Structure formats: structure tokens, C-alpha cells
CSV table of C-alpha atoms in Angstrom, one decimal:
chain,number,residue,atom,x,y,z
A,5,MET,CA,180.0,65.9,353.2
A,6,ASN,CA,180.6,64.7,349.6
A,7,LYS,CA,178.1,66.1,347.2
A,8,ASN,CA,177.4,62.9,345.5
A,9,LEU,CA,176.6,61.4,348.9
A,10,VAL,CA,174.2,64.3,349.5
A,11,VAL,CA,172.6,63.5,346.3
A,12,LYS,CA,172.2,59.9,347.2
A,13,ILE,CA,170.6,60.7,350.6
A,14,LEU,CA,168.2,63.2,348.9
A,15,ARG,CA,167.2,60.6,346.3
A,16,LYS,CA,166.5,58.0,349.1
A,17,LYS,CA,164.5,60.6,351.0
A,18,THR,CA,161.7,60.4,348.4
A,19,HIS,CA,158.7,62.6,348.8
A,20,ARG,CA,155.4,61.2,347.8
A,21,TYR,CA,155.2,64.3,345.6
A,22,LEU,CA,158.2,63.4,343.7
A,23,THR,CA,156.9,59.9,343.1
A,24,ILE,CA,153.6,61.3,341.8
A,25,SER,CA,155.5,63.8,339.7
A,26,VAL,CA,157.8,61.0,338.2
A,27,ILE,CA,154.7,59.0,337.3
A,28,ILE,CA,152.9,61.9,335.7
A,29,LEU,CA,156.0,62.9,333.8
A,30,VAL,CA,156.5,59.4,332.6
A,31,VAL,CA,153.0,59.0,331.4
A,32,SER,CA,153.1,62.6,329.9
A,33,LEU,CA,156.2,61.8,327.9
A,34,THR,CA,155.0,58.4,326.8
A,35,MET,CA,151.8,60.0,325.6
A,36,ILE,CA,153.7,62.6,323.6
A,37,ASN,CA,155.9,59.9,322.1
A,38,LEU,CA,153.0,57.8,321.0
A,39,MET,CA,151.0,60.9,319.7
A,40,PHE,CA,154.1,62.2,317.9
A,41,SER,CA,154.7,58.8,316.3
A,42,TYR,CA,151.0,58.7,315.2
A,43,LEU,CA,151.0,62.2,314.0
A,44,ALA,CA,154.3,61.7,312.0
A,45,ASN,CA,153.0,58.6,310.5
A,46,GLN,CA,149.9,60.5,309.3
A,47,TYR,CA,152.1,63.3,308.0
A,48,TYR,CA,154.2,60.8,306.2
A,49,MET,CA,151.3,59.1,304.7
A,50,ILE,CA,149.6,62.3,303.5
A,51,ASN,CA,153.0,63.2,301.8
A,52,ARG,CA,153.3,59.8,300.3
A,53,ASP,CA,149.8,59.4,299.0
A,54,TYR,CA,148.9,62.9,298.0
A,55,LEU,CA,151.4,65.8,298.3
A,56,THR,CA,154.5,64.0,296.7
A,57,ASN,CA,152.4,61.4,294.8
A,58,ASN,CA,152.8,62.2,291.1
A,59,ASN,CA,149.8,60.2,290.3
A,60,VAL,CA,147.5,62.7,291.9
A,61,LYS,CA,149.1,65.5,289.9
A,62,VAL,CA,148.1,64.2,286.4
A,63,ILE,CA,144.9,65.4,284.9
A,64,HIS,CA,143.8,63.3,281.9
A,65,VAL,CA,142.0,64.9,279.1
A,66,ASP,CA,140.5,62.6,276.6
A,67,GLY,CA,137.8,64.6,274.8
A,68,LYS,CA,136.0,68.0,274.6
A,69,ALA,CA,132.7,69.5,273.8
A,70,GLU,CA,132.3,71.7,270.5
A,71,GLN,CA,129.0,73.3,269.6
A,72,GLY,CA,127.1,70.9,271.9
A,73,ASN,CA,128.8,67.7,270.5
A,74,SER,CA,131.5,65.5,272.2
A,75,THR,CA,134.5,65.1,270.1
A,76,GLN,CA,137.9,63.3,270.5
A,77,ILE,CA,140.9,65.2,271.8
A,78,GLU,CA,143.3,66.5,269.0
A,79,LEU,CA,147.0,67.2,268.7
A,80,GLN,CA,146.2,70.9,268.5
A,81,ASP,CA,144.5,70.8,272.0
A,82,VAL,CA,148.0,70.4,273.4
A,83,GLN,CA,149.0,73.8,272.2
A,84,SER,CA,145.5,75.2,273.0
A,85,ILE,CA,145.8,74.1,276.6
A,86,ASN,CA,149.4,75.3,277.1
A,87,THR,CA,148.4,78.7,275.6
A,88,LEU,CA,145.4,78.7,278.0
A,89,LEU,CA,147.6,78.0,280.9
A,90,GLU,CA,149.9,80.8,279.9
A,91,LYS,CA,147.2,83.4,279.6
A,92,LYS,CA,146.0,82.5,283.1
A,93,GLY,CA,149.6,82.7,284.5
A,94,LEU,CA,149.7,79.0,285.1
A,95,ASP,CA,152.3,77.9,282.5
A,96,ASN,CA,155.0,77.6,285.2
A,97,LYS,CA,152.8,75.5,287.3
A,98,ALA,CA,151.5,72.9,284.6
A,99,LYS,CA,151.9,71.6,281.2
A,100,ALA,CA,150.1,69.6,278.7
A,101,TYR,CA,151.6,66.6,276.9
A,102,PRO,CA,150.3,64.1,274.0
A,103,ILE,CA,150.1,60.5,274.8
A,104,TYR,CA,150.3,58.0,271.9
A,105,ILE,CA,149.3,54.3,271.9
A,106,LEU,CA,151.1,52.5,268.9
A,107,PRO,CA,150.4,49.1,267.3
A,108,THR,CA,151.9,46.1,268.9
A,109,VAL,CA,155.5,45.3,268.1
A,110,PHE,CA,157.4,42.1,268.8
A,111,ASP,CA,160.8,40.9,270.3
A,112,HIS,CA,163.4,39.4,268.0
A,113,SER,CA,161.7,36.0,268.3
A,114,LEU,CA,158.2,37.2,267.3
A,115,GLU,CA,156.8,35.3,270.2
A,116,THR,CA,156.3,38.2,272.6
A,117,GLY,CA,154.0,41.1,271.8
A,118,ILE,CA,154.9,44.5,273.2
A,119,SER,CA,152.3,47.2,273.7
A,120,LEU,CA,153.8,50.6,273.2
A,121,MET,CA,153.1,54.0,274.5
A,122,GLY,CA,154.7,57.1,273.3
A,123,LEU,CA,155.2,60.1,275.6
A,124,SER,CA,157.5,63.1,276.3
A,125,GLU,CA,160.9,62.4,277.7
A,126,GLU,CA,159.9,65.0,280.5
A,127,LEU,CA,157.4,62.5,281.8
A,128,ALA,CA,159.8,59.6,282.3
A,129,PHE,CA,159.6,59.8,286.0
A,130,LEU,CA,155.9,59.1,285.9
A,131,VAL,CA,156.5,55.6,284.3
A,132,SER,CA,159.5,54.6,286.6
A,133,GLU,CA,162.3,55.8,288.5
A,134,ASN,CA,164.6,53.8,286.3
A,135,CYS,CA,163.4,55.1,283.0
A,136,THR,CA,164.9,58.0,281.3
A,137,LEU,CA,163.0,57.6,277.7
A,138,LYS,CA,166.0,59.2,275.9
A,139,ASP,CA,166.3,58.7,272.1
A,140,ASN,CA,166.9,55.0,271.2
A,141,HIS,CA,165.7,53.9,274.6
A,142,ILE,CA,162.7,51.7,275.6
A,143,CYS,CA,161.5,51.3,279.1
A,144,LEU,CA,160.2,47.7,279.7
A,145,PRO,CA,158.7,45.8,282.9
A,146,LYS,CA,161.8,43.7,282.9
A,147,ALA,CA,165.1,43.7,280.9
A,148,ASP,CA,167.7,41.1,281.2
A,149,VAL,CA,169.8,42.5,278.6
A,150,LYS,CA,171.2,46.0,277.9
A,151,GLU,CA,169.9,46.1,274.2
A,152,ILE,CA,166.8,44.6,272.7
A,153,GLN,CA,165.9,44.2,269.2
A,154,ILE,CA,162.4,45.2,268.2
A,155,LYS,CA,160.7,44.0,265.2
A,156,ILE,CA,158.3,46.7,263.8
A,157,PRO,CA,155.6,45.5,261.6
A,158,VAL,CA,155.2,47.3,258.2
A,159,ILE,CA,151.4,47.7,258.1
A,160,GLU,CA,149.3,47.3,254.9
A,161,GLU,CA,145.8,48.7,254.8
A,162,LYS,CA,143.4,46.4,252.7
A,163,ASP,CA,139.8,46.3,252.5
A,164,GLY,CA,139.3,48.6,255.6
A,165,GLY,CA,141.6,46.3,257.8
A,166,PHE,CA,145.3,46.1,258.6
A,167,SER,CA,147.7,43.3,257.8
A,168,SER,CA,151.5,42.9,257.9
A,169,ASN,CA,153.8,40.5,256.1
A,170,GLU,CA,157.1,42.4,256.6
A,171,THR,CA,159.0,43.8,259.7
A,172,THR,CA,161.8,46.3,260.2
A,173,ASP,CA,164.4,45.6,262.9
A,174,VAL,CA,165.3,48.4,265.4
A,175,THR,CA,167.8,48.0,268.2
A,176,LEU,CA,167.1,50.0,271.3
A,177,THR,CA,168.8,50.5,274.8
A,178,ALA,CA,166.6,48.6,277.3
A,179,GLU,CA,165.5,50.1,280.5
A,180,GLN,CA,163.4,48.3,283.2
A,181,GLY,CA,160.8,49.1,285.8
A,182,ALA,CA,157.8,50.0,283.7
A,183,THR,CA,154.6,49.1,285.3
A,184,ASN,CA,151.0,48.3,284.1
A,185,GLU,CA,149.6,50.9,286.5
A,186,ASN,CA,151.0,54.4,286.7
A,187,ALA,CA,150.0,58.0,286.2
A,188,ILE,CA,150.1,57.5,282.4
A,189,LEU,CA,148.2,54.4,282.3
A,190,ILE,CA,145.4,54.5,284.8
A,191,HIS,CA,143.4,51.5,283.3
A,192,SER,CA,145.7,48.3,283.4
A,193,ILE,CA,145.4,45.4,281.2
A,194,PRO,CA,146.2,42.0,282.9
A,195,ASN,CA,149.2,40.2,281.6
A,196,ASN,CA,149.9,43.1,279.2
A,197,TYR,CA,153.7,43.6,278.5
A,198,GLN,CA,153.6,47.4,278.4
A,199,ALA,CA,156.6,49.4,277.3
A,200,TYR,CA,157.3,53.1,276.7
A,201,ILE,CA,159.2,55.3,274.4
A,202,ASN,CA,159.7,58.9,274.0
A,203,GLU,CA,157.6,61.0,271.6
A,204,ASN,CA,160.4,61.2,268.9
A,205,GLU,CA,160.7,57.5,268.8
A,206,ALA,CA,156.9,57.1,268.6
A,207,HIS,CA,157.0,59.2,265.5
A,208,GLN,CA,159.8,57.2,264.0
A,209,PHE,CA,157.8,54.0,264.8
A,210,LEU,CA,154.8,55.2,263.2
A,211,LYS,CA,156.5,56.3,260.0
A,212,THR,CA,158.0,52.9,259.6
A,213,MET,CA,154.7,51.1,260.4
A,214,PHE,CA,152.8,53.2,257.9
A,215,GLN,CA,155.4,53.9,255.4
A,216,ASN,CA,153.0,52.4,252.7
A,217,SER,CA,149.9,54.2,254.0
A,218,PRO,CA,148.3,56.7,251.5
A,219,ASN,CA,147.2,58.9,254.5
A,220,SER,CA,149.3,61.8,255.6
A,221,PHE,CA,151.6,61.5,258.6
A,222,GLU,CA,149.5,64.1,260.4
A,223,TYR,CA,146.5,61.9,260.1
A,224,ILE,CA,148.3,58.9,261.3
A,225,GLU,CA,149.7,60.8,264.2
A,226,GLN,CA,146.2,62.0,265.2
A,227,SER,CA,144.6,58.6,265.0
A,228,HIS,CA,147.2,57.3,267.4
A,229,LEU,CA,146.7,60.0,269.9
A,230,ASP,CA,145.3,58.4,273.0
A,231,LYS,CA,144.7,61.4,275.2
A,232,VAL,CA,146.4,64.6,276.5
A,233,ILE,CA,147.6,64.7,280.1
A,234,VAL,CA,148.4,67.9,282.0
A,235,TYR,CA,151.0,67.4,284.6
A,236,VAL,CA,150.6,69.9,287.6
A,237,LYS,CA,153.9,70.6,289.6
A,238,ASP,CA,152.0,71.3,293.0
A,239,ILE,CA,149.1,69.4,294.3
A,240,LYS,CA,147.7,72.7,295.5
A,241,ASP,CA,147.1,73.9,291.9
A,242,VAL,CA,145.2,70.6,290.8
A,243,ASP,CA,141.8,71.8,291.7
A,244,THR,CA,142.4,75.2,290.0
A,245,ILE,CA,143.7,73.8,286.8
A,246,GLY,CA,141.2,71.1,286.7
A,247,GLU,CA,138.4,73.7,287.1
A,248,LEU,CA,140.0,75.8,284.2
A,249,LEU,CA,139.9,72.8,281.8
A,250,LYS,CA,136.3,72.0,282.6
A,251,ASN,CA,135.1,75.5,282.1
A,252,HIS,CA,136.7,75.5,278.6
A,253,ASP,CA,134.7,72.3,277.7
A,254,TYR,CA,137.5,69.6,278.1
A,255,PHE,CA,136.7,66.2,279.5
A,256,THR,CA,138.8,65.7,282.5
A,257,SER,CA,139.6,62.8,284.9
A,258,TYR,CA,141.9,63.1,287.9
A,259,THR,CA,142.0,61.9,291.4
A,260,PHE,CA,140.6,65.0,293.1
A,261,ASN,CA,137.8,65.3,290.3
A,262,SER,CA,135.0,64.1,292.7
A,263,PHE,CA,136.1,66.1,295.8
A,264,GLU,CA,135.6,69.8,296.4
A,265,ASN,CA,138.7,71.6,296.9
A,266,PHE,CA,140.4,68.4,298.1
A,267,SER,CA,144.1,69.5,297.5
A,268,ALA,CA,143.4,72.5,299.7
A,269,ASN,CA,141.9,70.3,302.5
A,270,ILE,CA,145.0,68.1,302.4
A,271,SER,CA,147.3,71.0,302.9
A,272,SER,CA,145.1,72.0,305.8
A,273,ALA,CA,145.2,68.6,307.3
A,274,GLN,CA,149.2,68.6,307.1
A,275,LEU,CA,149.2,71.9,308.8
A,276,ILE,CA,146.9,70.9,311.4
A,277,LEU,CA,149.1,67.9,312.3
A,278,ILE,CA,152.1,70.1,312.6
A,279,ILE,CA,150.3,72.5,314.9
A,280,LEU,CA,149.0,69.6,317.0
A,281,GLY,CA,152.5,68.2,317.4
A,282,ILE,CA,153.9,71.6,318.4
A,283,VAL,CA,151.0,72.0,320.9
A,284,PHE,CA,151.7,68.6,322.6
A,285,LEU,CA,155.3,69.5,322.7
A,286,ILE,CA,154.7,72.8,324.5
A,287,ILE,CA,152.2,71.2,327.0
A,288,SER,CA,154.6,68.6,327.9
A,289,ILE,CA,157.4,71.1,328.6
A,290,ILE,CA,155.0,73.3,330.8
A,291,THR,CA,153.8,70.3,332.7
A,292,ALA,CA,157.2,68.9,333.3
A,293,VAL,CA,158.6,72.4,334.4
A,294,LEU,CA,155.6,73.0,336.7
A,295,LEU,CA,155.9,69.6,338.5
A,296,MET,CA,159.7,69.9,339.0
A,297,VAL,CA,159.5,73.6,340.3
A,298,ASN,CA,156.8,72.6,342.6
A,299,PHE,CA,159.2,69.6,343.8
A,300,MET,CA,161.9,72.2,344.4
A,301,ARG,CA,159.5,74.4,346.6
A,302,ILE,CA,159.0,71.3,348.7
A,303,GLN,CA,162.8,71.0,349.1
A,304,ARG,CA,163.3,74.3,350.9
A,305,LYS,CA,163.6,72.6,354.3
A,306,GLU,CA,166.4,70.4,353.0
A,307,MET,CA,168.0,73.5,351.5
A,308,ALA,CA,167.9,75.3,354.9
A,309,ILE,CA,169.4,72.2,356.5
A,310,LEU,CA,172.2,72.2,354.1
A,311,LYS,CA,172.9,75.9,354.6
A,312,LEU,CA,172.8,75.1,358.4
A,313,ILE,CA,175.6,72.6,358.0
A,314,GLY,CA,177.8,74.9,356.0
A,315,TYR,CA,177.0,74.5,352.4
A,316,GLU,CA,177.5,77.5,350.2
A,317,THR,CA,174.8,78.5,347.7
A,318,THR,CA,176.6,77.2,344.6
A,319,SER,CA,177.1,73.9,346.3
A,320,ILE,CA,173.5,73.6,347.1
A,321,SER,CA,172.7,74.7,343.6
A,322,SER,CA,175.1,72.1,342.1
A,323,ILE,CA,173.7,69.2,344.4
A,324,TYR,CA,170.1,69.9,343.3
A,325,THR,CA,171.2,70.3,339.7
A,326,ARG,CA,172.6,66.8,340.0
A,327,LEU,CA,169.6,65.4,341.6
A,328,LEU,CA,167.2,66.9,338.9
A,329,THR,CA,169.5,65.5,336.3
A,330,LYS,CA,169.3,61.9,337.8
A,331,ILE,CA,165.7,62.2,338.2
A,332,LEU,CA,165.0,63.4,334.7
A,333,GLY,CA,167.5,60.9,333.2
A,334,ARG,CA,165.6,58.0,334.9
A,335,ILE,CA,162.3,59.4,333.5
A,336,PHE,CA,163.9,59.5,330.0
A,337,LEU,CA,165.1,55.8,330.1
A,338,ILE,CA,161.7,54.6,331.3
A,339,THR,CA,159.8,56.5,328.6
A,340,VAL,CA,162.2,55.3,325.9
A,341,LEU,CA,161.8,51.6,327.3
A,342,LEU,CA,158.0,51.9,327.3
A,343,TYR,CA,158.0,53.1,323.7
A,344,LEU,CA,160.2,50.1,322.7
A,345,ILE,CA,157.8,47.8,324.6
A,346,SER,CA,154.9,49.3,322.9
A,347,TYR,CA,156.5,48.8,319.4
A,348,LEU,CA,157.6,45.2,320.2
A,349,PHE,CA,154.1,44.1,321.6
A,350,LYS,CA,152.2,46.1,318.8
A,351,TRP,CA,149.9,47.6,321.5
A,352,ILE,CA,149.7,50.8,319.4
A,353,PRO,CA,150.4,51.1,315.8
A,354,ILE,CA,153.6,53.0,316.0
A,355,SER,CA,156.8,53.1,313.8
A,356,PHE,CA,160.3,52.2,314.8
A,357,SER,CA,161.6,54.5,312.0
A,358,TYR,CA,160.8,57.6,314.3
A,359,PHE,CA,162.7,56.2,317.3
A,360,LEU,CA,165.7,58.5,317.0
A,361,ILE,CA,163.4,61.4,316.6
A,362,ILE,CA,161.5,60.3,319.8
A,363,ILE,CA,164.7,60.1,321.6
A,364,GLY,CA,165.6,63.7,320.4
A,365,ILE,CA,162.1,64.9,321.4
A,366,ASP,CA,162.5,63.5,324.8
A,367,LEU,CA,165.9,64.8,325.4
A,368,LEU,CA,164.7,68.3,324.2
A,369,ILE,CA,161.8,68.4,326.6
A,370,LEU,CA,163.9,67.2,329.5
A,371,LEU,CA,166.8,69.6,328.8
A,372,ILE,CA,164.3,72.6,328.5
A,373,THR,CA,162.8,71.4,331.6
A,374,LEU,CA,166.0,71.2,333.5
A,375,ALA,CA,167.0,74.8,332.3
A,376,PHE,CA,163.7,76.3,333.4
A,377,VAL,CA,163.6,74.4,336.7
A,378,TYR,CA,167.3,75.6,337.4
A,379,LEU,CA,166.4,79.1,336.7
A,380,LEU,CA,162.9,79.2,338.5
A,381,GLY,CA,163.5,76.7,341.2
A,382,VAL,CA,167.2,75.7,342.0
A,383,LYS,CA,168.9,79.0,341.3
A,384,LYS,CA,166.1,81.1,342.8
A,385,MET,CA,165.6,79.1,346.1
A,386,SER,CA,169.3,78.2,346.8
A,387,SER,CA,170.1,81.9,346.9
A,388,LEU,CA,167.5,82.6,349.6
A,389,PRO,CA,168.7,83.1,353.1
A,390,MET,CA,168.4,80.1,355.7
A,391,ILE,CA,165.7,82.0,357.7
A,392,GLU,CA,163.7,82.8,354.6
A,393,LEU,CA,163.6,79.2,353.4
A,394,LEU,CA,162.5,78.1,357.0
A,395,LYS,CA,159.7,80.7,356.9
A,396,LYS,CA,158.5,79.7,353.4
A,397,GLY,CA,158.8,76.0,354.8
A,398,LYS,CA,156.3,77.0,357.5
A,399,GLU,CA,159.0,75.8,360.2
A,400,PHE,CA,157.8,78.6,362.6
A,401,GLU,CA,154.1,78.2,362.5
């Protein structure tokens, strides 16, 4: 008798146990698919919103306490903070940078005012992915041209106020992508045309603006210092560095400032999601293996019949391997279809972006199941003599 024909006969001779097993496996795989999609989405959101989000890695330092009084942050504090980090062995994990706010400059038509911030070129990625903040560059919200002409006002100090009747033209390479809200500028101003230049350019702008000032450049530079920011490379170190700065009387502001050991809790949550995913995967495999091995035990009578009509052990093993492959293949198609239906009808908040991973997980579970069932069920039972199969099948009782 042809092996494929035997497989068809065995498939038509469906046991009630097999039907129940298939239903259980379909439900089990569907649940693991939906759970994985949910856990993967949570893992992605934690990474996006916290672990890989540069905004939460920035600590703003805008003042300090000295002899019981509150004072403004000073340029020398940049070096003081970096020295403190070095003493504590944290200099490779964080670094302090000065942030400058400059007087408003204008475009070539003098119609559009541009608010300027100066910061280190190393922090360009905090402003925008498209910004480099190289020398002679300016990062704007939008740039329709490759170069932009900036009119820098030459400021006159009169009667305690400032005025300007003269401007100096500077041409800069325009980059676009700057936003009003980012890790540098946490308090956005509506309708503010905010632009960014690097620290060297900021110094040149200030020298041009205050070229007639009687004050020293050090004073001018200090007066335009807005704050100091400390960028932390790894979220796990934010709490530690934040506490270090507070213990040394610096006034800090950062995302996790109001949460106790929040960064460690986020990392723990990420680890828990990974562990839950692995546990669900193992449980699904064990369930599938146990159900299919029990199904094979029920098939001992059929195996005995096949041996009686002359089938060799290898042939019986091949027949049942094909049968199991067809059963598991049908289960795979049903579970994938159910996932797609759930996605299309929005029954459960799942993502299509994980569809290929879902297919991979289902195939992995079913292939591992097939391998274990072959070793523990098909190979083991097909090698038993016919009389043993009949005894275990309780034919003589």
C-alpha cells in the first residue's frame, strides 16, 4: 500500500483526542502569538521611550547652593562637574556641557527673527538627526536653501539698555530639522523660530555682537550662559549621577528626578518581559510535545495493524512522521490566519511589524515539537514488536 494513501486513511480516521489536541494547540499557539506581540510591543516602547531615548539621559543643571544661598550656574562649574565625575570614576559615563542663549539674529531681509542657542558639536544628535553643528553651520527648523545669510546685530549698551543700529553679515551652511522641543530646550516657546550653532560659532557671534562693549568677553560669555547639561550615556547611570550632583549642591532637573531608582526599575521591567516571553515559549513547546506524544500512544493499535500487513519499522516511522507534519502544518496555517484576522479586525492591540517574527516562532515551536515527538513517540513506538503494541493497546484484556 502506498505510504501517502496510508497517511490519508489515518488522517480520515480522526480520533476525538486528536481533534481536541489540535484545538488546544491552535489556542495555545494563538495565545503565545498574541502574548509575544504584546510583550514585544511593550519591550519596544520601553526602549523607545526610555532606554534609547536621549531626552531621559540629559540632566539639566541651572543653579547651585553656596553658603546657604542660591546662585546661578557658572562656566567654571562645567569643569568642576567633569572633575567630580572623573574623581568618582564616572567620566566615561557622563559629561557636562555649557548651553548658551544668544541675542536674536535676523535673516537677510531683517523680517524673520531667529532665536539662537549655542552648544557643543558633540550634542548635535540631541537637536536633530540631520544636524551636525559643524563650524560655519546652523541648524534651522526648515531650510529651503543650502546657505543662509545671517545679520548679526552689533549691540550698543546705553543707559542700562541695549540697542543696535548696525549689523554684520555672516553666511552659514543651513541644516534643517531643529525642533522647539528637544532634550536641550525642554521649555518650548510657541511660534519661536529656534536655531542652533556650535560653541565656537556662539563665541564668534557674541564677539561680533558685543565688539563695542566695555565688559570683558568672559563676562559676556558668562552672562549668556543659560545652563549646564550633563549627558549620561546609559540610562542605568542617570539616577547615580543625578544624586551625585544633588549631593554636591547642584540644582538638577531630569526625567527621573521624581522617581526613586526609576532607571533600574525600567531595566528590570525589560528583563521581566524577556523572561516572560521565554517562559511562554517553553510552556507552548512542552504542551505541544505532551499532546502529540499522547496522540502517538493512542496510535499503537494502528501501528500493530501496519506491522501485521507487512510494513517495516522504518516505513511506519516515515508514515507517522508525514502524518504529524501534515497535522502540525495545518495547526501552523490556522494560527497564522487567526493572527492576521485579529490584526485586521483590531480585536486585540497587536502589531503587523512582528508578523514575520510570529511566523518564525510558530515554526520553531512546531519543528521542536516534531523533533521531540519523533524521538519520544514515533521512533520509540514504531520500533516495538507487534505483540508489545497490542499488549500496550490492551487488545488482550
